[in-house]
Coordinates of C-alpha atoms and ligand atoms in Angstrom, one line a residue:
Chain A
X1 CA 123.6 -17.6 158.9
X2 CA 127.1 -16.4 159.7
X3 CA 128.3 -17.3 163.2
X4 CA 131.6 -16.5 164.8
X5 CA 133.4 -14.6 167.5
X6 CA 133.8 -10.8 167.4
X7 CA 136.3 -9.7 164.8
X8 CA 136.3 -12.9 162.8
X9 CA 135.2 -11.1 159.6
X10 CA 131.4 -11.5 159.5
X11 CA 130.6 -7.9 158.8
X12 CA 133.5 -7.8 156.3
X13 CA 132.0 -10.8 154.4
X14 CA 128.6 -9.0 154.2
X15 CA 130.2 -5.8 152.9
X16 CA 132.1 -7.8 150.3
X17 CA 128.8 -9.0 149.0
X18 CA 127.3 -5.5 148.4
X19 CA 130.7 -4.1 147.4
X20 CA 131.2 -1.7 150.3
X21 CA 134.5 -3.6 150.3
X22 CA 136.1 -4.9 147.2
X23 CA 137.8 -8.3 147.2
X24 CA 141.5 -8.5 146.3
X25 CA 140.8 -11.8 144.7
X26 CA 138.0 -14.3 144.2
X27 CA 134.6 -13.9 142.7
X28 CA 131.2 -13.4 144.4
X29 CA 127.9 -14.1 142.7
X30 CA 124.4 -13.2 143.7
X31 CA 121.6 -15.2 142.0
X32 CA 124.2 -16.6 139.7
X33 CA 125.5 -13.3 138.3
X34 CA 128.8 -11.7 139.2
X35 CA 128.4 -8.8 141.5
X36 CA 130.7 -6.8 139.3
X37 CA 128.2 -7.1 136.4
X38 CA 126.3 -4.0 137.7
X39 CA 127.5 -0.6 138.9
X40 CA 127.8 -0.8 142.7
X41 CA 124.8 1.5 143.5
X42 CA 122.5 -0.5 141.2
X43 CA 123.7 -3.8 142.8
X44 CA 123.1 -2.4 146.3
X45 CA 119.5 -1.3 145.4
X46 CA 118.8 -4.9 144.7
X47 CA 120.3 -6.2 147.9
X48 CA 118.5 -5.3 151.1
X49 CA 121.0 -4.4 153.8
X50 CA 120.2 -4.3 157.5
X51 CA 123.0 -2.6 159.4
X52 CA 124.4 -3.5 162.8
X53 CA 122.8 -0.8 165.0
X54 CA 120.1 0.2 162.4
X55 CA 122.0 2.9 160.5
X56 CA 118.9 5.0 159.9
X57 CA 119.3 8.5 158.5
X58 CA 118.7 10.8 161.5
X59 CA 117.4 13.7 159.4
X60 CA 114.8 11.8 157.5
X61 CA 111.4 10.8 158.7
X62 CA 110.6 7.1 159.1
X63 CA 108.6 7.1 155.9
X64 CA 111.6 8.6 154.0
X65 CA 114.0 6.2 155.6
X66 CA 111.9 3.2 154.6
X67 CA 111.2 4.7 151.2
X68 CA 114.8 5.5 150.3
X69 CA 115.5 2.6 148.0
X70 CA 112.2 3.0 146.1
X71 CA 113.0 6.7 145.9
X72 CA 116.4 6.0 144.4
X73 CA 114.7 3.6 142.0
X74 CA 112.3 6.5 141.0
X75 CA 109.0 4.8 141.9
X76 CA 106.2 7.3 141.9
X77 CA 105.2 8.9 145.2
X78 CA 101.9 7.2 145.7
X79 CA 103.4 3.8 145.2
X80 CA 106.2 4.6 147.7
X81 CA 103.7 5.8 150.3
X82 CA 101.6 2.6 149.9
X83 CA 104.7 0.5 150.2
X84 CA 105.9 2.3 153.3
X85 CA 102.6 1.7 155.1
X86 CA 102.6 -1.9 154.0
X87 CA 106.1 -2.4 155.4
X88 CA 105.3 -0.6 158.7
X89 CA 102.4 -3.0 159.1
X90 CA 104.6 -5.9 158.3
X91 CA 107.1 -5.1 161.0
X92 CA 104.4 -4.3 163.5
X93 CA 104.6 -0.5 163.7
X94 CA 101.2 1.2 163.1
X95 CA 101.8 3.5 160.1
X96 CA 99.7 6.3 161.3
X97 CA 101.8 6.5 164.4
X98 CA 105.2 6.0 163.0
X99 CA 105.3 7.4 159.5
X100 CA 106.1 10.9 160.4
X101 CA 108.5 10.3 163.3
X102 CA 112.2 10.7 163.2
X103 CA 114.6 7.9 164.1
X104 CA 115.5 9.6 167.4
X105 CA 111.8 9.2 168.5
X106 CA 112.0 5.4 168.3
X107 CA 113.4 2.9 170.7
X108 CA 116.3 0.8 169.7
X109 CA 114.1 -2.2 168.9
X110 CA 111.7 -0.1 166.8
X111 CA 114.7 1.4 164.9
X112 CA 115.9 -2.1 164.1
X113 CA 112.5 -2.9 162.8
X114 CA 112.5 0.2 160.6
X115 CA 116.0 -0.9 159.4
X116 CA 114.4 -4.3 158.5
X117 CA 111.5 -2.5 156.7
X118 CA 114.0 -0.3 154.8
X119 CA 115.9 -3.3 153.6
X120 CA 112.8 -5.0 152.4
X121 CA 111.3 -2.0 150.7
X122 CA 112.1 -2.8 147.1
X123 CA 111.5 -6.5 147.3
X124 CA 115.1 -7.5 147.1
X125 CA 115.8 -11.2 146.4
X126 CA 118.8 -11.1 148.7
X127 CA 119.1 -9.7 152.2
X128 CA 122.2 -8.9 154.2
X129 CA 121.5 -8.7 157.9
X130 CA 124.3 -7.7 160.3
X131 CA 123.2 -8.5 163.8
X132 CA 119.9 -6.9 163.1
X133 CA 118.5 -7.8 166.5
X134 CA 121.6 -7.2 168.5
X135 CA 120.5 -4.1 170.3
X136 CA 117.2 -5.4 171.7
X137 CA 116.1 -7.3 174.8
X138 CA 115.5 -11.1 174.6
X139 CA 111.8 -10.8 174.4
X140 CA 111.7 -8.3 171.6
X141 CA 114.4 -10.2 169.9
X142 CA 112.3 -13.4 169.9
X143 CA 109.4 -11.4 168.5
X144 CA 111.5 -9.9 165.7
X145 CA 112.9 -13.3 164.9
X146 CA 109.4 -14.6 164.5
X147 CA 108.5 -11.7 162.3
X148 CA 111.6 -12.3 160.2
X149 CA 110.8 -15.9 159.9
X150 CA 107.2 -15.1 158.7
X151 CA 108.5 -12.6 156.2
X152 CA 111.0 -15.2 155.0
X153 CA 108.4 -17.9 154.7
X154 CA 106.3 -15.6 152.6
X155 CA 108.9 -14.1 150.3
X156 CA 111.7 -16.7 150.3
X157 CA 114.6 -14.3 150.0
X158 CA 118.2 -15.5 150.3
X159 CA 119.3 -14.1 153.6
X160 CA 122.8 -13.8 154.8
X161 CA 122.4 -13.2 158.5
X162 CA 125.2 -12.4 161.0
X163 CA 124.9 -13.2 164.6
X164 CA 127.0 -14.0 167.7
X165 CA 124.1 -15.8 169.2
X166 CA 123.9 -19.6 168.7
X167 CA 120.3 -19.8 169.8
X168 CA 119.4 -17.2 167.1
X169 CA 121.4 -19.1 164.5
X170 CA 119.7 -22.3 165.2
X171 CA 116.3 -20.8 165.4
X172 CA 116.5 -19.1 162.0
X173 CA 119.1 -20.8 159.9
X174 CA 118.8 -23.3 157.1
X175 CA 122.5 -23.5 157.1
X176 CA 125.2 -22.0 159.3
X177 CA 128.6 -20.8 158.4
X178 CA 131.0 -20.8 161.4
X179 CA 133.8 -18.4 160.9
X180 CA 137.1 -17.9 162.7
X181 CA 139.8 -15.3 162.0
X182 CA 138.5 -14.7 158.5
X183 CA 138.1 -18.4 157.6
X184 CA 135.1 -20.6 157.3
X185 CA 135.6 -23.5 159.7
X186 CA 132.3 -25.2 159.2
X187 CA 129.4 -24.9 156.8
X188 CA 126.5 -27.1 157.6
X189 CA 122.9 -27.3 158.9
X190 CA 122.3 -26.2 162.4
X191 CA 121.9 -29.7 163.6
X192 CA 125.1 -31.0 162.0
X193 CA 127.0 -28.0 163.5
X194 CA 125.7 -28.9 166.9
X195 CA 126.0 -32.7 166.6
X196 CA 129.1 -32.9 164.6
X197 CA 131.3 -29.9 165.2
X198 CA 134.4 -30.2 163.1
X199 CA 136.7 -29.2 165.9
X200 CA 136.8 -28.0 169.5
X201 CA 136.5 -24.4 168.5
X202 CA 133.1 -25.0 166.9
X203 CA 132.1 -27.3 169.7
X204 CA 132.9 -24.5 172.3
X205 CA 131.2 -21.8 170.2
X206 CA 128.0 -23.7 170.0
X207 CA 128.2 -25.3 173.4
X208 CA 128.1 -28.7 171.9
X209 CA 129.8 -30.3 174.9
X210 CA 126.9 -29.5 177.2
X211 CA 124.3 -32.3 176.7
X212 CA 121.3 -30.2 177.7
X213 CA 122.5 -27.4 175.5
X214 CA 122.8 -29.7 172.6
X215 CA 119.4 -31.1 173.1
X216 CA 118.0 -27.6 173.3
X217 CA 119.3 -26.9 169.8
X218 CA 117.8 -29.9 168.1
X219 CA 114.1 -29.7 167.1
X220 CA 111.9 -32.7 167.6
X221 CA 110.8 -32.6 164.0
X222 CA 114.3 -33.3 162.8
X223 CA 114.7 -36.6 164.7
X224 CA 111.2 -37.9 165.1
X225 CA 110.2 -41.5 164.3
X226 CA 107.5 -41.5 161.7
X227 CA 104.2 -42.5 163.1
X228 CA 103.4 -46.3 163.2
X229 CA 99.9 -47.0 164.6
X230 CA 97.6 -44.8 166.6
X231 CA 98.7 -42.5 169.4
X232 CA 97.2 -42.7 172.9
X233 CA 95.3 -39.7 174.3
X234 CA 97.4 -39.5 177.4
X235 CA 100.8 -39.3 175.6
X236 CA 102.3 -35.8 175.9
X237 CA 102.1 -33.6 172.8
X238 CA 104.7 -31.2 171.5
X239 CA 104.6 -28.7 168.6
X240 CA 107.1 -29.6 165.9
X241 CA 109.2 -26.5 166.6
X242 CA 109.9 -27.8 170.2
X243 CA 113.3 -28.9 171.1
X244 CA 114.6 -32.3 172.3
X245 CA 115.2 -30.7 175.6
X246 CA 111.4 -30.0 175.9
X247 CA 110.8 -33.6 174.9
X248 CA 113.1 -34.8 177.6
X249 CA 111.3 -32.6 180.1
X250 CA 107.9 -33.8 179.0
X251 CA 109.0 -37.5 179.2
X252 CA 110.4 -37.0 182.7
X253 CA 107.4 -35.1 183.9
X254 CA 104.7 -37.4 182.4
X255 CA 106.4 -40.7 182.9
X256 CA 105.3 -41.7 179.4
X257 CA 107.5 -43.7 177.0
X258 CA 107.3 -41.2 174.1
X259 CA 106.0 -37.8 173.2
X260 CA 103.9 -37.2 170.2
X261 CA 105.0 -34.4 167.8
X262 CA 102.0 -32.6 166.3
X263 CA 101.7 -30.0 163.5
X264 CA 100.0 -26.7 163.6
X265 CA 96.6 -28.3 163.2
X266 CA 97.3 -30.7 166.1
X267 CA 97.7 -33.7 163.7
X268 CA 100.3 -36.2 165.0
X269 CA 103.4 -36.3 162.8
X270 CA 105.6 -38.8 164.7
X271 CA 107.0 -39.6 168.0
X272 CA 110.2 -39.1 170.0
X273 CA 111.2 -41.6 172.7
X274 CA 114.1 -41.7 175.1
X275 CA 116.2 -43.7 172.7
X276 CA 116.0 -41.0 170.1
X277 CA 117.0 -38.4 172.7
X278 CA 119.8 -40.6 173.9
X279 CA 121.2 -41.0 170.5
X280 CA 121.1 -37.3 169.9
X281 CA 122.6 -36.7 173.3
X282 CA 125.6 -39.0 172.7
X283 CA 127.2 -37.0 170.0
X284 CA 128.9 -39.7 167.9
X285 CA 125.9 -42.0 168.0
X286 CA 123.7 -39.7 166.1
X287 CA 124.1 -41.6 162.9
X288 CA 124.0 -38.9 160.3
X289 CA 126.5 -39.2 157.5
X290 CA 129.5 -37.1 158.1
X291 CA 129.7 -34.0 156.0
X292 CA 133.0 -32.4 155.1
X293 CA 133.5 -28.9 156.2
X294 CA 133.5 -26.5 153.3
X295 CA 136.5 -24.4 153.1
X296 CA 136.0 -20.8 152.1
X297 CA 139.1 -20.6 150.1
X298 CA 138.3 -17.4 148.3
X299 CA 137.5 -18.7 144.8
X300 CA 133.8 -18.5 145.2
X301 CA 131.1 -17.7 147.7
X302 CA 127.8 -18.1 146.1
X303 CA 125.0 -16.4 148.0
Chain B
X1 CA 135.0 56.0 205.3
X2 CA 131.8 57.8 205.5
X3 CA 133.0 60.5 203.1
X4 CA 134.0 57.8 200.7
X5 CA 130.6 56.2 200.7
X6 CA 128.9 59.5 200.4
X7 CA 131.1 60.6 197.5
X8 CA 130.4 57.3 195.8
X9 CA 126.6 57.8 196.1
X10 CA 126.6 61.4 195.0
X11 CA 129.4 60.9 192.5
X12 CA 132.7 62.7 192.3
X13 CA 132.6 65.9 190.3
X14 CA 134.2 64.2 187.4
X15 CA 131.8 61.2 187.3
X16 CA 128.9 63.5 187.8
X17 CA 130.0 65.5 184.8
X18 CA 130.4 62.3 182.8
X19 CA 126.9 61.2 183.8
X20 CA 125.3 64.5 182.8
X21 CA 127.2 64.4 179.6
X22 CA 125.8 60.9 179.0
X23 CA 122.3 62.0 179.6
X24 CA 122.8 64.9 177.3
X25 CA 124.2 62.8 174.5
X26 CA 121.5 60.2 174.9
X27 CA 118.8 62.9 174.5
X28 CA 120.7 64.4 171.6
X29 CA 121.0 61.0 170.0
X30 CA 117.3 60.4 170.2
X31 CA 116.8 63.8 168.7
X32 CA 119.3 62.9 166.0
X33 CA 117.6 59.7 165.2
X34 CA 114.1 61.2 165.1
X35 CA 115.4 63.9 162.8
X36 CA 117.5 61.9 160.5
X37 CA 115.8 58.5 160.5
X38 CA 115.2 58.2 156.8
X39 CA 119.0 58.7 156.2
X40 CA 119.9 56.3 159.0
X41 CA 117.5 53.7 157.6
X42 CA 119.0 54.1 154.2
X43 CA 122.5 53.7 155.5
X44 CA 121.3 50.6 157.5
X45 CA 120.0 49.1 154.3
X46 CA 123.2 49.9 152.4
X47 CA 125.2 48.3 155.2
X48 CA 123.0 45.2 155.1
X49 CA 123.4 45.0 151.3
X50 CA 127.1 45.4 151.5
X51 CA 127.5 42.6 154.0
X52 CA 125.0 40.4 152.1
X53 CA 126.9 40.8 148.9
X54 CA 130.2 40.1 150.6
X55 CA 129.0 37.0 152.4
X56 CA 127.2 35.8 149.3
X57 CA 130.3 36.1 147.2
X58 CA 132.4 34.6 150.0
X59 CA 130.2 31.5 149.9
X60 CA 130.8 31.0 146.2
X61 CA 134.5 30.3 147.0
X62 CA 134.1 29.0 150.5
X63 CA 131.7 26.1 149.6
X64 CA 133.9 24.5 147.0
X65 CA 137.0 25.2 149.0
X66 CA 135.4 23.7 152.1
X67 CA 134.2 20.6 150.3
X68 CA 137.6 20.1 148.8
X69 CA 139.4 20.6 152.1
X70 CA 137.0 18.2 153.9
X71 CA 137.9 15.5 151.4
X72 CA 141.6 15.9 151.4
X73 CA 143.1 15.9 154.9
X74 CA 146.4 17.3 153.8
X75 CA 144.7 20.5 152.7
X76 CA 143.4 21.2 156.2
X77 CA 146.4 22.9 157.7
X78 CA 147.5 25.0 154.7
X79 CA 144.0 26.2 153.9
X80 CA 142.7 26.9 157.4
X81 CA 146.2 28.3 158.3
X82 CA 146.2 30.7 155.4
X83 CA 142.7 31.9 155.9
X84 CA 143.3 32.3 159.6
X85 CA 146.4 34.3 158.8
X86 CA 144.5 36.5 156.4
X87 CA 142.0 37.2 159.1
X88 CA 144.7 38.6 161.4
X89 CA 145.6 41.3 158.8
X90 CA 144.3 44.7 160.2
X91 CA 141.3 45.8 158.2
X92 CA 142.6 49.3 157.5
X93 CA 145.9 47.9 156.3
X94 CA 144.0 45.4 154.1
X95 CA 141.9 48.2 152.6
X96 CA 145.0 50.4 152.0
X97 CA 146.6 47.5 150.3
X98 CA 143.6 47.0 148.0
X99 CA 143.2 50.7 146.9
X100 CA 145.9 50.6 144.2
X101 CA 144.3 47.7 142.4
X102 CA 140.6 48.2 143.3
X103 CA 140.3 51.9 143.8
X104 CA 137.8 53.4 146.3
X105 CA 134.2 52.5 146.9
X106 CA 132.3 49.2 147.4
X107 CA 134.5 47.0 145.3
X108 CA 137.6 46.9 147.6
X109 CA 135.3 46.7 150.6
X110 CA 133.5 43.7 149.3
X111 CA 136.9 42.0 148.5
X112 CA 138.1 42.6 152.0
X113 CA 134.9 41.5 153.7
X114 CA 134.6 38.4 151.5
X115 CA 138.2 37.5 152.3
X116 CA 137.7 37.8 156.1
X117 CA 134.5 35.8 155.9
X118 CA 136.4 32.8 154.4
X119 CA 137.9 31.5 157.6
X120 CA 134.5 31.2 159.4
X121 CA 132.8 29.7 156.4
X122 CA 135.5 27.3 155.3
X123 CA 136.2 26.2 158.9
X124 CA 132.6 25.3 159.6
X125 CA 132.0 23.7 156.2
X126 CA 135.0 21.5 156.8
X127 CA 134.0 20.7 160.4
X128 CA 130.4 20.1 159.4
X129 CA 131.2 17.8 156.5
X130 CA 133.8 15.8 158.4
X131 CA 131.6 15.6 161.5
X132 CA 129.0 13.4 159.8
X133 CA 128.9 10.0 161.4
X134 CA 130.9 7.4 159.2
X135 CA 128.4 4.6 159.7
X136 CA 125.6 6.8 158.5
X137 CA 127.5 7.5 155.3
X138 CA 128.2 3.9 154.9
X139 CA 124.5 3.1 155.3
X140 CA 123.9 5.7 152.5
X141 CA 126.2 3.8 150.2
X142 CA 124.8 0.5 151.4
X143 CA 121.3 1.3 150.3
X144 CA 122.5 2.2 146.9
X145 CA 123.2 5.9 146.7
X146 CA 125.7 7.2 144.2
X147 CA 128.5 9.4 145.5
X148 CA 126.6 12.5 144.6
X149 CA 123.4 11.2 146.2
X150 CA 125.3 10.4 149.4
X151 CA 126.6 14.0 149.4
X152 CA 123.4 15.9 148.8
X153 CA 120.9 13.6 150.5
X154 CA 122.9 12.7 153.5
X155 CA 126.3 14.4 154.1
X156 CA 125.3 17.9 153.2
X157 CA 122.0 18.0 155.1
X158 CA 123.6 16.5 158.2
X159 CA 126.4 19.1 158.0
X160 CA 124.1 22.0 157.4
X161 CA 123.5 23.1 161.0
X162 CA 127.3 23.6 161.4
X163 CA 127.6 25.3 158.0
X164 CA 124.7 27.7 158.9
X165 CA 126.3 28.5 162.2
X166 CA 129.4 29.4 160.3
X167 CA 127.4 31.6 158.0
X168 CA 125.9 33.4 161.0
X169 CA 129.3 34.0 162.5
X170 CA 130.6 35.2 159.2
X171 CA 127.7 37.5 158.7
X172 CA 127.8 39.1 162.1
X173 CA 131.5 39.6 161.8
X174 CA 131.1 41.1 158.4
X175 CA 128.4 43.5 159.6
X176 CA 130.8 44.9 162.2
X177 CA 133.8 44.9 159.8
X178 CA 131.8 46.7 157.2
X179 CA 131.8 49.8 159.4
X180 CA 135.5 50.3 158.6
X181 CA 134.9 50.2 154.9
X182 CA 133.2 53.6 155.0
X183 CA 136.7 54.9 155.3
X184 CA 137.1 54.2 151.6
X185 CA 133.7 55.5 150.7
X186 CA 131.9 52.2 150.5
X187 CA 128.9 53.7 152.4
X188 CA 126.9 52.0 155.1
X189 CA 126.6 52.9 158.8
X190 CA 130.3 53.4 159.1
X191 CA 129.9 56.8 157.4
X192 CA 127.8 58.0 160.4
X193 CA 130.7 57.1 162.6
X194 CA 133.4 58.7 160.4
X195 CA 131.5 61.9 159.8
X196 CA 130.5 62.0 163.5
X197 CA 134.1 61.7 164.5
X198 CA 135.4 64.3 162.0
X199 CA 132.7 66.8 163.0
X200 CA 133.0 65.9 166.7
X201 CA 129.3 65.1 166.8
X202 CA 128.8 62.4 169.6
X203 CA 125.0 61.9 169.0
X204 CA 125.7 61.0 165.4
X205 CA 128.4 58.5 166.4
X206 CA 126.1 57.0 169.0
X207 CA 123.3 56.8 166.5
X208 CA 125.5 54.9 164.1
X209 CA 126.6 52.5 166.8
X210 CA 123.1 51.9 167.9
X211 CA 122.0 51.2 164.4
X212 CA 124.9 48.7 163.9
X213 CA 124.1 46.9 167.1
X214 CA 120.4 46.7 166.2
X215 CA 121.1 45.5 162.7
X216 CA 123.5 42.9 163.9
X217 CA 121.1 41.5 166.6
X218 CA 118.3 41.4 164.0
X219 CA 120.4 39.6 161.4
X220 CA 121.7 37.1 164.0
X221 CA 118.1 36.4 165.1
X222 CA 116.9 36.0 161.5
X223 CA 119.7 33.6 160.8
X224 CA 119.0 31.6 163.9
X225 CA 115.4 31.3 162.7
X226 CA 116.7 29.9 159.4
X227 CA 118.8 27.4 161.3
X228 CA 115.7 26.1 163.1
X229 CA 114.3 25.0 159.8
X230 CA 117.0 22.4 158.8
X231 CA 116.0 18.8 158.8
X232 CA 118.4 18.0 161.6
X233 CA 117.0 20.8 163.8
X234 CA 113.4 19.6 163.1
X235 CA 114.4 16.0 164.0
X236 CA 116.0 17.2 167.2
X237 CA 112.9 19.2 168.1
X238 CA 110.7 16.3 167.4
X239 CA 112.9 14.0 169.6
X240 CA 112.7 16.5 172.5
X241 CA 108.9 16.6 172.2
X242 CA 109.1 12.8 172.5
Ligands
ATP401 N1 138.0 -0.7 157.8 C1 138.9 -1.7 158.3 N2 140.2 -1.6 158.0 C2 141.0 -2.5 158.5 N3 140.6 -3.6 159.3 C3 139.3 -3.7 159.6 C4 138.4 -2.7 159.1 N4 137.2 -3.1 159.5 C5 137.4 -4.2 160.3 N5 138.7 -4.5 160.3 C6 139.2 -5.7 160.9 O1 138.8 -6.8 160.2 C7 138.4 -7.9 161.1 C8 137.0 -8.4 160.9 O2 136.1 -7.3 161.2 P1 134.6 -7.5 161.1 O3 134.0 -6.2 161.3 O4 134.2 -8.2 159.8 O5 134.3 -8.4 162.3 P2 132.9 -9.1 162.8 O6 133.1 -10.5 162.6 O7 131.8 -8.4 162.1 O8 132.9 -8.7 164.3 P3 131.7 -8.3 165.3 O9 131.0 -9.5 165.6 O10 132.4 -7.7 166.4 O11 130.8 -7.3 164.5 C9 138.7 -7.3 162.5 O12 139.9 -7.9 163.0 C10 138.8 -5.9 162.4 O13 139.7 -5.3 163.3
MG402 MG1 130.3 -7.0 162.7

């Protein structure tokens, strides 16, 4: 997940990976192989690319847009048609309705979904996504994020995802790269970024100085105390994706001492009490080992 | 005051004479057309053939020239400037200039017409190719198209409406300019005009003019129908339908 203010070089970094820009120095590897080992078009066919503002081809039908990489790879027609329908289903657009349309007949959010489908078409092991959900309203964005998360859980691609939106970064990222003026200022897990920003720039960007904001960025499953003993029936329950802010709300509302974190099958996983929330809230007291910020000095950026 | 109005209604002797002459010529023109229609039709087909050959050959040079010019910005001013300047050469002077090397007949006419058509063709090819949205082209490279694939799958189809509009303009202009080439025995509907003038036969002149206008309108309509079938036009229609 690439995070940073406008103009800091996020798009540039993505385009370096698929060689729309060539680096003046340094080496980039994808899946361990140098990106210059292949001709650029061949490399790009193996890297899914979702473009800021969808970038669909206006003169091609949705099916042709989604099928473009398989077509370039010379799959046979029947296989492409099957794959296109599969992908339309995957991104939640009924194939019978959407296949034959042109991009101009789709809303911005639908176009972004088609952009996502197009990037996924040839099963790339790497995906570059440049603010893929930037042009949609908050509700649609959340739905697209969920779809992406499901796709990612199923196929485990490496995703380089650009966003301005800290909430989005925290919701989707395994690791976040914070950039500023072409440099990487911090590279760490979402929680570390929020709890231990390396400097005031990162702190401001992620809103780390606002306690409630910080709590809303930490998921309960990351800080829970493993279960010791049985849980009472009246203790409030929270899904493991819930945030500490939700836990605080639940505690204040119920008057209980702790909330029980449950998994998808409602089995208790652990508990969160006020002490945990407090430690998370007081930034320095979190107690995780400090991690040095990784400089992006240009020798290597392994994707 | 009253007299003025009356005279306008009834017409002055001069305008009445002109009016009667007009009626007379119109009737005679119809007579001429009904009597000579096989010949007029043949001349119309010749005219169409001449213009088609000229524009077809013009495209052979205009397409590469346009593509080249669209890629290299420094070529724009010299190329379009030169072609624009050529277009301002009077057609009779142009033909006269060609006679020593090309002789009489269709050859010099085709050379002239193809030269005049360049400006419309090259200008629109350049504008069309340059007008394609840069992010769309980058997307094409981004999904893994080679330079050639970017060109024929994305840039060219997106430029095509503008290119075809250029072809239509060039064709219509060529049809009207082709009239002049009858002067050097290249045939076509211009010969009706020239013989009509030399024999002082207004119905024949008018018949030629009518045929040229009809042919031009028909050709323009046909080309517009072709333009409706581009991918861009189809996408635009689909978007309007919703
Ligand atoms: N083609 C280019 N030539 C020269 N400079 C460029 C070019 N494209 C972008 N830049 C500059 O490079 C810097 C980084 O641009 P980039 O597009 O990577 O920003 P970004 O982080 O993606 O911003 P945003 O969030 O607004 O999309 C900017 O200062 C921009 O002005
Ligand atoms: Mg950008």
